[in-house]
Amino acid sequence: MDSGLILLIFLAILFAWGLNRMRRALRLGPVGYAGIVIVFILVVLALWGRTFR
């Protein structure tokens, strides 16, 4: 497995954990939380995909 991909997976887990802890402070509902997670996943996949060019 690519070491960059392992790092991105670790950062995604860390981001999800931090966002879950801050969810009440930001007053996010389930839809807002899911939207932020989906946008984060798309950005991470776009950054990871650029490494193959």
GROMACS .gro file of C-alpha atoms in nm:
model
   53
    1MET     CA    1   0.000   0.000   0.000
    2ASP     CA    2   0.124   0.347  -0.085
    3SER     CA    3   0.260   0.536   0.216
    4GLY     CA    4   0.084   0.854   0.100
    5LEU     CA    5  -0.249   0.673   0.101
    6ILE     CA    6  -0.187   0.547   0.455
    7LEU     CA    7  -0.115   0.904   0.565
    8LEU     CA    8  -0.434   1.032   0.399
    9ILE     CA    9  -0.641   0.761   0.571
   10PHE     CA   10  -0.486   0.855   0.906
   11LEU     CA   11  -0.560   1.225   0.845
   12ALA     CA   12  -0.919   1.142   0.748
   13ILE     CA   13  -0.971   0.948   1.071
   14LEU     CA   14  -0.815   1.229   1.273
   15PHE     CA   15  -1.034   1.487   1.096
   16ALA     CA   16  -1.351   1.282   1.155
   17TRP     CA   17  -1.263   1.239   1.523
   18GLY     CA   18  -1.199   1.612   1.567
   19LEU     CA   19  -1.513   1.710   1.379
   20ASN     CA   20  -1.720   1.472   1.588
   21ARG     CA   21  -1.586   1.634   1.906
   22MET     CA   22  -1.660   1.985   1.771
   23ARG     CA   23  -2.002   1.899   1.629
   24ARG     CA   24  -2.197   2.029   1.928
   25ALA     CA   25  -1.998   2.353   1.941
   26LEU     CA   26  -2.066   2.414   1.572
   27ARG     CA   27  -2.432   2.307   1.609
   28LEU     CA   28  -2.412   2.070   1.314
   29GLY     CA   29  -2.694   1.831   1.241
   30PRO     CA   30  -2.644   1.496   1.074
   31VAL     CA   31  -2.684   1.647   0.725
   32GLY     CA   32  -2.421   1.915   0.787
   33TYR     CA   33  -2.183   1.663   0.939
   34ALA     CA   34  -2.225   1.426   0.645
   35GLY     CA   35  -2.177   1.713   0.400
   36ILE     CA   36  -1.849   1.818   0.558
   37VAL     CA   37  -1.724   1.458   0.564
   38ILE     CA   38  -1.816   1.404   0.197
   39VAL     CA   39  -1.643   1.726   0.090
   40PHE     CA   40  -1.335   1.627   0.290
   41ILE     CA   41  -1.327   1.282   0.125
   42LEU     CA   42  -1.357   1.436  -0.222
   43VAL     CA   43  -1.074   1.683  -0.153
   44VAL     CA   44  -0.850   1.408  -0.015
   45LEU     CA   45  -0.917   1.185  -0.316
   46ALA     CA   46  -0.846   1.476  -0.553
   47LEU     CA   47  -0.516   1.549  -0.378
   48TRP     CA   48  -0.421   1.181  -0.378
   49GLY     CA   49  -0.511   1.150  -0.747
   50ARG     CA   50  -0.284   1.439  -0.839
   51THR     CA   51   0.018   1.243  -0.718
   52PHE     CA   52  -0.018   1.006  -1.016
   53ARG     CA   53   0.025   1.278  -1.280
   0.00000   0.00000   0.00000
